[in-house]
mmCIF file of C-alpha atoms and ligand atoms in Angstrom:
data_model
loop_
_atom_site.group_PDB
_atom_site.id
_atom_site.type_symbol
_atom_site.label_atom_id
_atom_site.label_comp_id
_atom_site.label_asym_id
_atom_site.label_seq_id
_atom_site.Cartn_x
_atom_site.Cartn_y
_atom_site.Cartn_z
ATOM 1 C CA UNK A 153 -24.542 -48.598 14.023
ATOM 2 C CA UNK A 154 -21.271 -50.296 13.476
ATOM 3 C CA UNK A 155 -18.801 -50.747 16.173
ATOM 4 C CA UNK A 156 -15.761 -48.654 16.075
ATOM 5 C CA UNK A 157 -11.785 -48.842 17.195
ATOM 6 C CA UNK A 158 -12.376 -47.811 20.482
ATOM 7 C CA UNK A 159 -8.685 -46.815 20.704
ATOM 8 C CA UNK A 160 -9.455 -43.473 18.408
ATOM 9 C CA UNK A 161 -11.028 -42.012 21.638
ATOM 10 C CA UNK A 162 -7.970 -42.342 23.599
ATOM 11 C CA UNK A 163 -5.652 -40.203 21.406
ATOM 12 C CA UNK A 164 -5.846 -36.306 21.541
ATOM 13 C CA UNK A 165 -8.348 -34.779 19.286
ATOM 14 C CA UNK A 166 -6.145 -33.956 16.649
ATOM 15 C CA UNK A 167 -2.424 -34.682 15.198
ATOM 16 C CA UNK A 168 -0.127 -32.666 16.397
ATOM 17 C CA UNK A 169 0.668 -30.595 12.985
ATOM 18 C CA UNK A 170 -2.859 -30.452 12.251
ATOM 19 C CA UNK A 171 -3.349 -28.949 15.762
ATOM 20 C CA UNK A 172 -0.583 -26.408 14.721
ATOM 21 C CA UNK A 173 -1.811 -25.791 11.243
ATOM 22 C CA UNK A 174 -5.555 -24.739 12.715
ATOM 23 C CA UNK A 175 -3.627 -22.511 15.377
ATOM 24 C CA UNK A 176 -1.631 -20.401 12.647
ATOM 25 C CA UNK A 177 -4.540 -20.340 10.542
ATOM 26 C CA UNK A 178 -6.742 -19.177 13.616
ATOM 27 C CA UNK A 179 -3.891 -16.081 14.127
ATOM 28 C CA UNK A 180 -3.808 -15.039 10.625
ATOM 29 C CA UNK A 181 -7.409 -14.775 10.497
ATOM 30 C CA UNK A 182 -7.666 -12.943 13.910
ATOM 31 C CA UNK A 183 -4.281 -10.507 12.423
ATOM 32 C CA UNK A 184 -5.824 -9.463 9.258
ATOM 33 C CA UNK A 185 -4.396 -12.313 7.484
ATOM 34 C CA UNK A 186 -0.948 -11.225 8.225
ATOM 35 C CA UNK A 187 2.198 -13.446 7.255
ATOM 36 C CA UNK A 188 3.718 -16.041 9.518
ATOM 37 C CA UNK A 189 6.807 -17.817 8.297
ATOM 38 C CA UNK A 190 6.482 -21.325 8.869
ATOM 39 C CA UNK A 191 9.083 -23.108 10.606
ATOM 40 C CA UNK A 192 6.796 -25.666 12.384
ATOM 41 C CA UNK A 193 6.128 -28.594 10.041
ATOM 42 C CA UNK A 194 9.059 -29.773 8.119
ATOM 43 C CA UNK A 195 7.957 -29.414 4.480
ATOM 44 C CA UNK A 196 10.416 -28.348 2.058
ATOM 45 C CA UNK A 197 10.289 -25.175 0.038
ATOM 46 C CA UNK A 198 12.799 -25.389 -2.798
ATOM 47 C CA UNK A 199 11.102 -26.713 -5.938
ATOM 48 C CA UNK A 200 11.464 -30.206 -7.373
ATOM 49 C CA UNK A 201 15.344 -30.600 -8.393
ATOM 50 C CA UNK A 202 16.012 -29.992 -11.966
ATOM 51 C CA UNK A 203 17.064 -33.586 -12.577
ATOM 52 C CA UNK A 204 14.100 -35.442 -10.644
ATOM 53 C CA UNK A 205 11.757 -33.060 -12.969
ATOM 54 C CA UNK A 206 13.463 -34.077 -16.156
ATOM 55 C CA UNK A 207 12.867 -37.676 -14.976
ATOM 56 C CA UNK A 208 9.301 -37.334 -14.274
ATOM 57 C CA UNK A 209 8.585 -35.606 -17.418
ATOM 58 C CA UNK A 210 10.233 -38.444 -19.328
ATOM 59 C CA UNK A 211 7.927 -40.772 -17.374
ATOM 60 C CA UNK A 212 4.604 -39.030 -18.241
ATOM 61 C CA UNK A 213 5.596 -39.029 -21.828
ATOM 62 C CA UNK A 214 6.369 -42.915 -21.394
ATOM 63 C CA UNK A 215 2.532 -43.246 -20.106
ATOM 64 C CA UNK A 216 1.211 -41.150 -23.037
ATOM 65 C CA UNK A 217 2.417 -44.158 -25.317
ATOM 66 C CA UNK A 218 0.795 -47.201 -26.011
ATOM 67 C CA UNK A 219 4.006 -48.654 -26.360
ATOM 68 C CA UNK A 220 5.505 -47.731 -23.077
ATOM 69 C CA UNK A 221 2.475 -47.329 -20.874
ATOM 70 C CA UNK A 222 2.492 -49.323 -17.712
ATOM 71 C CA UNK A 223 -0.244 -49.846 -15.341
ATOM 72 C CA UNK A 224 0.046 -51.554 -11.831
ATOM 73 C CA UNK A 225 3.387 -51.907 -10.858
ATOM 74 C CA UNK A 226 5.174 -54.378 -9.004
ATOM 75 C CA UNK A 227 3.987 -53.859 -5.182
ATOM 76 C CA UNK A 228 7.952 -54.110 -3.858
ATOM 77 C CA UNK A 229 8.780 -51.301 -6.225
ATOM 78 C CA UNK A 230 10.282 -51.285 -9.448
ATOM 79 C CA UNK A 231 13.750 -53.125 -10.085
ATOM 80 C CA UNK A 232 15.286 -50.286 -11.598
ATOM 81 C CA UNK A 233 14.860 -48.255 -8.187
ATOM 82 C CA UNK A 234 15.480 -51.228 -5.814
ATOM 83 C CA UNK A 235 18.593 -51.665 -7.475
ATOM 84 C CA UNK A 236 19.889 -48.327 -7.592
ATOM 85 C CA UNK A 237 19.354 -47.722 -3.701
ATOM 86 C CA UNK A 238 20.946 -51.155 -3.229
ATOM 87 C CA UNK A 239 24.049 -49.842 -5.243
ATOM 88 C CA UNK A 240 24.151 -45.976 -3.911
ATOM 89 C CA UNK A 241 22.806 -46.025 -0.683
ATOM 90 C CA UNK A 242 24.310 -49.271 0.308
ATOM 91 C CA UNK A 243 26.784 -50.791 -1.566
ATOM 92 C CA UNK A 244 28.721 -47.802 -2.109
ATOM 93 C CA UNK A 245 28.915 -47.336 1.443
ATOM 94 C CA UNK A 246 30.356 -50.577 1.993
ATOM 95 C CA UNK A 247 26.678 -52.223 3.135
ATOM 96 C CA UNK A 248 25.767 -55.553 2.062
ATOM 97 C CA UNK A 249 21.477 -54.831 1.409
ATOM 98 C CA UNK A 250 19.852 -56.987 -1.434
ATOM 99 C CA UNK A 251 17.749 -55.295 -3.836
ATOM 100 C CA UNK A 252 14.955 -57.790 -2.457
ATOM 101 C CA UNK A 253 15.588 -56.685 0.777
ATOM 102 C CA UNK A 254 13.969 -52.919 -0.282
ATOM 103 C CA UNK A 255 10.393 -52.368 -0.322
ATOM 104 C CA UNK A 256 9.712 -48.656 -2.237
ATOM 105 C CA UNK A 257 6.524 -46.942 -0.616
ATOM 106 C CA UNK A 258 4.566 -43.759 -0.776
ATOM 107 C CA UNK A 259 7.030 -42.254 2.043
ATOM 108 C CA UNK A 260 8.204 -43.139 5.330
ATOM 109 C CA UNK A 261 5.142 -42.119 7.500
ATOM 110 C CA UNK A 262 2.991 -44.881 6.306
ATOM 111 C CA UNK A 263 5.290 -47.637 6.459
ATOM 112 C CA UNK A 264 6.026 -46.537 10.217
ATOM 113 C CA UNK A 265 2.916 -46.855 10.767
ATOM 114 C CA UNK A 266 1.937 -49.971 8.854
ATOM 115 C CA UNK A 267 4.763 -51.859 10.277
ATOM 116 C CA UNK A 268 2.608 -52.511 13.415
ATOM 117 C CA UNK A 269 0.701 -54.830 11.215
ATOM 118 C CA UNK A 270 3.609 -57.306 11.258
ATOM 119 C CA UNK A 271 4.377 -58.109 14.926
ATOM 120 C CA UNK A 272 2.084 -59.338 17.454
ATOM 121 C CA UNK A 273 -0.697 -57.088 19.505
ATOM 122 C CA UNK A 274 1.140 -57.728 22.727
ATOM 123 C CA UNK A 275 4.657 -56.420 21.432
ATOM 124 C CA UNK A 276 5.953 -54.081 23.994
ATOM 125 C CA UNK A 277 6.881 -50.785 22.095
ATOM 126 C CA UNK A 278 10.061 -48.837 23.487
ATOM 127 C CA UNK A 279 9.728 -45.160 22.028
ATOM 128 C CA UNK A 280 12.102 -42.137 22.480
ATOM 129 C CA UNK A 281 10.611 -39.339 24.644
ATOM 130 C CA UNK A 282 10.466 -36.742 22.779
ATOM 131 C CA UNK A 283 9.843 -38.560 19.441
ATOM 132 C CA UNK A 284 7.829 -38.220 15.949
ATOM 133 C CA UNK A 285 4.302 -38.615 17.023
ATOM 134 C CA UNK A 286 3.359 -41.549 14.563
ATOM 135 C CA UNK A 287 5.319 -44.067 16.651
ATOM 136 C CA UNK A 288 2.797 -43.320 19.967
ATOM 137 C CA UNK A 289 -0.549 -42.439 18.021
ATOM 138 C CA UNK A 290 -0.202 -45.544 15.941
ATOM 139 C CA UNK A 291 0.275 -48.074 18.925
ATOM 140 C CA UNK A 292 -2.566 -46.226 20.815
ATOM 141 C CA UNK A 293 -4.656 -47.101 17.485
ATOM 142 C CA UNK A 294 -3.224 -50.572 17.346
ATOM 143 C CA UNK A 295 -4.037 -51.092 21.032
ATOM 144 C CA UNK A 296 -0.416 -51.493 21.992
ATOM 145 C CA UNK A 297 -0.197 -48.293 24.221
ATOM 146 C CA UNK A 298 -2.450 -48.848 27.105
ATOM 147 C CA UNK A 299 -3.852 -46.018 28.998
ATOM 148 C CA UNK A 300 -2.800 -42.577 29.213
ATOM 149 C CA UNK A 301 -2.009 -42.182 33.056
ATOM 150 C CA UNK A 302 0.102 -39.198 34.311
ATOM 151 C CA UNK A 303 1.237 -38.114 30.931
ATOM 152 C CA UNK A 304 2.462 -41.257 29.639
ATOM 153 C CA UNK A 305 0.749 -44.348 28.312
ATOM 154 C CA UNK A 306 1.054 -47.176 30.737
ATOM 155 C CA UNK A 307 2.213 -50.158 28.305
ATOM 156 C CA UNK A 308 4.941 -48.056 26.031
ATOM 157 C CA UNK A 309 8.237 -47.890 27.135
ATOM 158 C CA UNK A 310 9.626 -44.531 27.156
ATOM 159 C CA UNK A 311 13.393 -43.888 26.204
ATOM 160 C CA UNK A 312 14.178 -40.644 27.928
ATOM 161 C CA UNK A 313 16.269 -38.179 26.047
ATOM 162 C CA UNK A 314 17.394 -34.808 27.394
ATOM 163 C CA UNK A 315 20.568 -32.629 27.668
ATOM 164 C CA UNK A 316 21.756 -35.115 30.335
ATOM 165 C CA UNK A 317 22.262 -37.828 27.551
ATOM 166 C CA UNK A 318 22.773 -35.906 24.245
ATOM 167 C CA UNK A 319 19.411 -37.392 23.461
ATOM 168 C CA UNK A 320 20.678 -40.769 23.307
ATOM 169 C CA UNK A 321 18.673 -42.945 25.221
ATOM 170 C CA UNK A 322 19.884 -45.095 27.747
ATOM 171 C CA UNK A 323 19.605 -48.748 27.403
ATOM 172 C CA UNK A 324 15.933 -49.869 29.226
ATOM 173 C CA UNK A 325 16.537 -52.355 31.974
ATOM 174 C CA UNK A 326 13.481 -54.515 31.048
ATOM 175 C CA UNK A 327 12.810 -56.171 27.492
ATOM 176 C CA UNK A 328 11.274 -54.104 24.767
ATOM 177 C CA UNK A 329 9.845 -55.872 21.549
ATOM 178 C CA UNK A 330 9.764 -53.317 19.147
ATOM 179 C CA UNK A 331 12.008 -50.373 19.329
ATOM 180 C CA UNK A 332 11.704 -47.294 17.355
ATOM 181 C CA UNK A 333 14.897 -45.280 16.953
ATOM 182 C CA UNK A 334 15.602 -42.437 14.867
ATOM 183 C CA UNK A 335 18.602 -40.550 13.996
ATOM 184 C CA UNK A 336 19.346 -38.099 12.990
ATOM 185 C CA UNK A 337 16.454 -37.415 15.398
ATOM 186 C CA UNK A 338 12.960 -35.774 14.608
ATOM 187 C CA UNK A 339 12.604 -33.466 16.910
ATOM 188 C CA UNK A 340 15.701 -32.979 18.430
ATOM 189 C CA UNK A 341 17.930 -32.832 15.310
ATOM 190 C CA UNK A 342 20.706 -34.493 17.121
ATOM 191 C CA UNK A 343 22.734 -37.478 15.605
ATOM 192 C CA UNK A 344 24.144 -40.817 17.079
ATOM 193 C CA UNK A 345 27.659 -42.152 17.049
ATOM 194 C CA UNK A 346 28.367 -45.813 16.061
ATOM 195 C CA UNK A 347 29.547 -46.535 19.317
ATOM 196 C CA UNK A 348 26.309 -45.392 21.023
ATOM 197 C CA UNK A 349 24.111 -47.233 18.459
ATOM 198 C CA UNK A 350 26.238 -50.434 18.605
ATOM 199 C CA UNK A 351 24.836 -50.869 22.007
ATOM 200 C CA UNK A 352 21.432 -50.842 20.811
ATOM 201 C CA UNK A 353 22.087 -53.468 18.272
ATOM 202 C CA UNK A 354 23.638 -55.758 20.839
ATOM 203 C CA UNK A 355 20.811 -55.229 23.203
ATOM 204 C CA UNK A 356 18.489 -56.055 20.616
ATOM 205 C CA UNK A 357 20.198 -59.288 19.484
ATOM 206 C CA UNK A 358 20.344 -60.456 23.232
ATOM 207 C CA UNK A 359 16.857 -59.607 23.772
ATOM 208 C CA UNK A 360 15.395 -60.898 20.805
ATOM 209 C CA UNK A 361 14.205 -57.259 19.876
ATOM 210 C CA UNK A 362 13.814 -55.651 16.550
ATOM 211 C CA UNK A 363 14.460 -51.999 15.857
ATOM 212 C CA UNK A 364 12.816 -49.981 13.663
ATOM 213 C CA UNK A 365 15.333 -47.600 12.551
ATOM 214 C CA UNK A 366 13.813 -44.296 11.091
ATOM 215 C CA UNK A 367 16.681 -42.577 9.102
ATOM 216 C CA UNK A 368 14.316 -40.158 7.170
ATOM 217 C CA UNK A 369 16.902 -37.554 7.555
ATOM 218 C CA UNK A 370 20.309 -39.139 7.196
ATOM 219 C CA UNK A 371 21.089 -37.354 3.976
ATOM 220 C CA UNK A 372 21.642 -34.234 6.555
ATOM 221 C CA UNK A 373 24.158 -36.086 8.272
ATOM 222 C CA UNK A 374 27.484 -33.981 7.595
ATOM 223 C CA UNK A 375 30.067 -35.144 10.995
ATOM 224 C CA UNK A 376 31.637 -38.466 10.020
ATOM 225 C CA UNK A 377 31.195 -40.305 13.437
ATOM 226 C CA UNK A 378 27.383 -40.032 12.938
ATOM 227 C CA UNK A 379 25.369 -42.957 11.664
ATOM 228 C CA UNK A 380 23.585 -42.850 8.494
ATOM 229 C CA UNK A 381 22.495 -46.524 8.293
ATOM 230 C CA UNK A 382 21.445 -48.904 11.042
ATOM 231 C CA UNK A 383 23.406 -51.344 9.055
ATOM 232 C CA UNK A 384 26.805 -49.554 9.758
ATOM 233 C CA UNK A 385 26.796 -51.715 12.690
ATOM 234 C CA UNK A 386 27.471 -55.360 12.527
ATOM 235 C CA UNK A 387 24.866 -57.743 13.092
ATOM 236 C CA UNK A 388 22.007 -55.090 12.589
ATOM 237 C CA UNK A 389 20.632 -56.949 9.494
ATOM 238 C CA UNK A 390 19.586 -59.594 11.966
ATOM 239 C CA UNK A 391 17.745 -57.147 14.267
ATOM 240 C CA UNK A 392 16.871 -53.722 12.566
ATOM 241 C CA UNK A 393 14.259 -52.594 9.662
ATOM 242 C CA UNK A 394 15.626 -49.209 8.176
ATOM 243 C CA UNK A 395 12.484 -46.886 7.005
ATOM 244 C CA UNK A 396 13.699 -43.917 4.424
ATOM 245 C CA UNK A 397 12.225 -40.852 2.483
ATOM 246 C CA UNK A 398 12.793 -38.935 -0.106
ATOM 247 C CA UNK A 399 10.689 -36.162 1.151
ATOM 248 C CA UNK A 400 13.345 -34.037 2.945
ATOM 249 C CA UNK A 401 16.275 -35.236 0.784
ATOM 250 C CA UNK A 402 14.911 -34.707 -2.760
ATOM 251 C CA UNK A 403 11.671 -32.206 -2.271
ATOM 252 C CA UNK A 404 9.209 -35.506 -2.253
ATOM 253 C CA UNK A 405 7.046 -34.200 0.758
ATOM 254 C CA UNK A 406 3.761 -33.760 -1.903
ATOM 255 C CA UNK A 407 5.136 -36.576 -4.482
ATOM 256 C CA UNK A 408 5.373 -39.597 -2.110
ATOM 257 C CA UNK A 409 8.343 -41.864 -2.335
ATOM 258 C CA UNK A 410 10.348 -43.507 0.311
ATOM 259 C CA UNK A 411 11.471 -47.278 1.015
ATOM 260 C CA UNK A 412 11.679 -49.860 3.949
ATOM 261 C CA UNK A 413 14.412 -52.048 4.337
ATOM 262 C CA UNK A 414 13.436 -55.300 5.755
ATOM 263 C CA UNK A 415 16.569 -57.806 5.452
ATOM 264 C CA UNK A 416 15.832 -61.324 4.748
ATOM 265 C CA UNK A 417 18.197 -62.300 7.987
ATOM 266 C CA UNK A 418 15.671 -60.579 9.928
ATOM 267 C CA UNK A 419 13.268 -63.412 11.725
ATOM 268 C CA UNK A 420 10.140 -63.516 13.946
ATOM 269 C CA UNK A 421 8.034 -66.328 15.182
ATOM 270 C CA UNK A 422 4.637 -67.145 15.210
ATOM 271 C CA UNK A 423 2.680 -68.294 18.496
ATOM 272 C CA UNK A 424 3.339 -72.220 17.970
ATOM 273 C CA UNK A 425 6.910 -71.180 17.784
ATOM 274 C CA UNK A 426 7.667 -71.892 14.134
ATOM 275 C CA UNK A 427 9.901 -69.231 12.679
ATOM 276 C CA UNK A 428 9.451 -66.674 9.728
ATOM 277 C CA UNK A 429 11.140 -64.304 7.450
ATOM 278 C CA UNK A 430 9.638 -60.845 8.501
ATOM 279 C CA UNK A 431 10.665 -60.011 5.062
ATOM 280 C CA UNK A 432 7.964 -62.728 3.567
ATOM 281 C CA UNK A 433 5.317 -60.849 6.162
ATOM 282 C CA UNK A 434 5.933 -57.495 5.071
ATOM 283 C CA UNK A 435 5.948 -58.615 1.108
ATOM 284 C CA UNK A 436 2.392 -60.474 1.961
ATOM 285 C CA UNK A 437 1.399 -57.152 3.692
ATOM 286 C CA UNK A 438 2.155 -55.002 1.078
ATOM 287 C CA UNK A 439 1.038 -57.114 -1.972
ATOM 288 C CA UNK A 440 -2.475 -57.000 -0.112
ATOM 289 C CA UNK A 441 -2.753 -53.637 1.185
ATOM 290 C CA UNK A 442 -0.655 -51.628 -1.139
ATOM 291 C CA UNK A 443 -0.272 -51.486 -4.922
ATOM 292 C CA UNK A 444 2.953 -49.754 -5.376
ATOM 293 C CA UNK A 445 4.424 -46.093 -5.636
ATOM 294 C CA UNK A 446 3.426 -44.452 -8.696
ATOM 295 C CA UNK A 447 5.945 -44.963 -11.721
ATOM 296 C CA UNK A 448 6.354 -41.390 -11.987
ATOM 297 C CA UNK A 449 7.488 -40.858 -8.573
ATOM 298 C CA UNK A 450 9.784 -43.820 -8.690
ATOM 299 C CA UNK A 451 11.391 -42.714 -11.892
ATOM 300 C CA UNK A 452 12.203 -39.051 -10.203
ATOM 301 C CA UNK A 453 13.343 -41.005 -7.651
ATOM 302 C CA UNK A 454 15.700 -42.807 -9.689
ATOM 303 C CA UNK A 455 17.111 -39.345 -10.876
ATOM 304 C CA UNK A 456 18.351 -38.789 -7.468
ATOM 305 C CA UNK A 457 21.209 -41.483 -7.982
ATOM 306 C CA UNK A 458 22.747 -39.798 -10.778
ATOM 307 C CA UNK A 459 25.565 -37.761 -10.605
ATOM 308 C CA UNK A 460 23.425 -34.335 -11.352
ATOM 309 C CA UNK A 461 20.668 -35.504 -8.820
ATOM 310 C CA UNK A 462 23.068 -36.504 -6.034
ATOM 311 C CA UNK A 463 24.762 -32.722 -6.724
ATOM 312 C CA UNK A 464 21.122 -31.467 -6.403
ATOM 313 C CA UNK A 465 20.403 -33.097 -2.971
ATOM 314 C CA UNK A 466 23.901 -31.939 -1.673
ATOM 315 C CA UNK A 467 23.357 -28.278 -2.400
ATOM 316 C CA UNK A 468 19.182 -28.569 -1.256
ATOM 317 C CA UNK A 469 20.070 -30.328 2.120
ATOM 318 C CA UNK A 470 23.084 -28.200 2.375
ATOM 319 C CA UNK A 471 20.762 -25.169 2.117
ATOM 320 C CA UNK A 472 18.232 -26.392 4.663
ATOM 321 C CA UNK A 473 21.070 -27.192 7.050
ATOM 322 C CA UNK A 474 22.485 -23.669 6.718
ATOM 323 C CA UNK A 475 19.013 -22.012 7.583
ATOM 324 C CA UNK A 476 18.909 -24.597 10.831
ATOM 325 C CA UNK A 477 22.414 -22.860 11.657
ATOM 326 C CA UNK A 478 21.240 -19.805 11.550
ATOM 327 C CA UNK A 479 18.153 -20.689 13.508
ATOM 328 C CA UNK A 480 20.099 -22.188 16.180
ATOM 329 C CA UNK A 481 22.700 -19.084 16.587
ATOM 330 C CA UNK A 482 19.990 -16.475 16.432
ATOM 331 C CA UNK A 483 18.295 -18.396 19.343
ATOM 332 C CA UNK A 484 21.452 -18.599 21.353
ATOM 333 C CA UNK A 485 21.830 -15.140 20.811
ATOM 334 C CA UNK A 486 18.490 -14.306 22.772
ATOM 335 C CA UNK A 487 19.204 -16.681 25.420
ATOM 336 C CA UNK A 488 17.706 -19.864 24.373
ATOM 337 C CA UNK A 489 19.548 -23.450 24.894
ATOM 338 C CA UNK A 490 19.815 -24.811 21.086
ATOM 339 C CA UNK A 491 20.133 -28.377 19.559
ATOM 340 C CA UNK A 492 20.342 -30.214 16.426
ATOM 341 C CA UNK A 493 21.088 -28.042 13.146
ATOM 342 C CA UNK A 494 24.339 -29.565 12.430
ATOM 343 C CA UNK A 495 23.303 -33.005 10.882
ATOM 344 C CA UNK A 496 19.673 -32.168 10.788
ATOM 345 C CA UNK A 497 17.256 -29.421 9.485
ATOM 346 C CA UNK A 498 15.878 -29.364 12.975
ATOM 347 C CA UNK A 499 16.586 -27.294 15.832
ATOM 348 C CA UNK A 500 15.045 -28.053 19.168
ATOM 349 C CA UNK A 501 15.259 -25.166 21.711
ATOM 350 C CA UNK A 502 14.170 -24.107 25.019
ATOM 351 C CA UNK A 503 14.153 -20.661 26.888
ATOM 352 C CA UNK A 504 14.584 -22.566 30.212
ATOM 353 C CA UNK A 505 12.254 -20.122 31.788
ATOM 354 C CA UNK A 506 9.353 -21.959 33.006
ATOM 355 C CA UNK A 507 7.044 -21.692 30.286
ATOM 356 C CA UNK A 508 5.568 -24.303 28.906
ATOM 357 C CA UNK A 509 5.898 -25.226 25.155
ATOM 358 C CA UNK A 510 2.585 -23.664 23.941
ATOM 359 C CA UNK A 511 2.921 -20.860 25.860
ATOM 360 C CA UNK A 512 6.600 -20.512 24.011
ATOM 361 C CA UNK A 513 4.788 -21.247 20.719
ATOM 362 C CA UNK A 514 2.508 -18.489 20.928
ATOM 363 C CA UNK A 515 5.001 -15.951 22.265
ATOM 364 C CA UNK A 516 7.026 -16.330 18.890
ATOM 365 C CA UNK A 517 3.787 -16.615 16.682
ATOM 366 C CA UNK A 518 2.505 -13.367 18.265
ATOM 367 C CA UNK A 519 6.050 -11.276 18.512
ATOM 368 C CA UNK A 520 7.602 -12.423 15.523
ATOM 369 C CA UNK A 521 4.867 -14.053 13.334
ATOM 370 C CA UNK A 522 6.735 -17.128 13.162
ATOM 371 C CA UNK A 523 5.688 -20.627 13.962
ATOM 372 C CA UNK A 524 7.177 -23.301 15.515
ATOM 373 C CA UNK A 525 6.063 -27.073 17.114
ATOM 374 C CA UNK A 526 5.329 -27.141 20.847
ATOM 375 C CA UNK A 527 8.067 -29.690 22.225
ATOM 376 C CA UNK A 528 5.359 -31.214 24.232
ATOM 377 C CA UNK A 529 3.728 -32.472 21.407
ATOM 378 C CA UNK A 530 6.465 -34.895 20.850
ATOM 379 C CA UNK A 531 6.490 -36.195 24.634
ATOM 380 C CA UNK A 532 6.565 -35.508 27.821
ATOM 381 C CA UNK A 533 10.145 -34.575 28.095
ATOM 382 C CA UNK A 534 9.531 -32.086 25.021
ATOM 383 C CA UNK A 535 8.027 -30.088 27.640
ATOM 384 C CA UNK A 536 9.421 -26.541 27.651
ATOM 385 C CA UNK A 537 10.960 -26.794 24.223
ATOM 386 C CA UNK A 538 9.786 -25.960 20.768
ATOM 387 C CA UNK A 539 11.007 -27.379 17.166
ATOM 388 C CA UNK A 540 12.167 -25.281 14.316
ATOM 389 C CA UNK A 541 13.040 -26.316 10.853
ATOM 390 C CA UNK A 542 15.547 -25.103 8.380
ATOM 391 C CA UNK A 543 12.678 -25.217 5.828
ATOM 392 C CA UNK A 544 11.799 -22.339 4.940
ATOM 393 C CA UNK A 545 13.572 -20.233 2.232
ATOM 394 C CA UNK A 546 16.693 -18.382 3.610
ATOM 395 C CA UNK A 547 15.681 -15.055 2.970
ATOM 396 C CA UNK A 548 12.598 -16.186 5.643
ATOM 397 C CA UNK A 549 14.503 -17.626 7.701
ATOM 398 C CA UNK A 550 16.842 -14.597 8.008
ATOM 399 C CA UNK A 551 13.825 -11.966 8.330
ATOM 400 C CA UNK A 552 12.375 -14.218 11.159
ATOM 401 C CA UNK A 553 15.670 -14.410 13.023
ATOM 402 C CA UNK A 554 16.350 -10.829 12.280
ATOM 403 C CA UNK A 555 12.758 -9.747 13.616
ATOM 404 C CA UNK A 556 13.279 -11.692 16.810
ATOM 405 C CA UNK A 557 16.893 -10.500 17.260
ATOM 406 C CA UNK A 558 16.176 -6.871 16.983
ATOM 407 C CA UNK A 559 13.062 -6.642 18.924
HETATM 408 C C1 MLT B 642 8.027 -33.548 10.700
HETATM 409 O O1 MLT B 642 7.477 -31.718 10.607
HETATM 410 O O2 MLT B 642 7.966 -33.950 11.733
HETATM 411 C C2 MLT B 642 7.376 -34.063 9.657
HETATM 412 O O3 MLT B 642 7.782 -33.083 8.389
HETATM 413 C C3 MLT B 642 6.409 -34.603 9.544
HETATM 414 C C4 MLT B 642 6.340 -36.057 8.634
HETATM 415 O O4 MLT B 642 7.040 -36.094 7.938
HETATM 416 O O5 MLT B 642 5.198 -36.698 8.446
#
């Protein structure tokens, strides 16, 4: 029999969101298939934006004609989309990112995991605690996490985040090679200021580290002092990769499209000391292992940058933020401490009564029939918290919260 990757044995039996979905399904089947209002995984509920749908229809029609049919596209993404991103997400905000720095993908999750292919196995990885589980699970699979001892992986560097540091980690005392930062943060929903992020960029420059900056939720930023792109910080293009997604911005959770910026200025070195451009490594990785996001998805994504598309995105993200605000205020009314929900669709909340995250999850599910994600699934510092999302409909959100407040 084939020898398999032993690191899989070290992982918990199932991925966090699969485990939550399993518990919800079993609760429903034990309770006459009752309705559960989903506030766990960050899956959107507003149907595809009109502007995006129209563009995707046109793309399908093009594929139906021999004169405009397309097969394989460029692995890096079509120039029309890379140029729009460079112009609207960066140049318009005064940021110099070249279209050739941008790689279109099938979403942030795969890129966040696949980026591990371009750095050395012995790199020390730092993750925020709590954090999106993909950073940790992928480090385990790739053999960079070490052993799980006392609730922590002994080769990972944990950047503790809690209410004492406003969920923005302090700089580590030792050297980290790869640093995953996510702002607005999943799961805490908190943003980062330019001053705070500048310290991280400075740290990375001094230590020869690379920041993998997950800004999947940047479209939810509403406050002016909160950063949307790591490249707002001077010198970040020499030390940071930025990963973005159209999933939560424009309803692409099912369609799949996102992008990753690997600036040409970002360098690494091989074991013999020779210097290499990370952009060229990522390009080599993608051309070998990825055939590009579909033409239809990319045409749909391009529509987000039209005036109508921008209006649609603003309306959709406003809608989800409003839901998050309702959730946050409702939880505060019943005595929870609640964070996030201002520049983010996520609310991070704790009753602070000694119950663990799975107990809080169970009690919200059983008493009020809505789901959450247990905070402990995002790391040790998430214990005693749950994460709720504003991605359900306004009506469902209001109903769930009313049921909880009136109980
Ligand atoms: C989440 O709920 O954290 C996200 O939806 C998961 C994801 O984007 O993969």
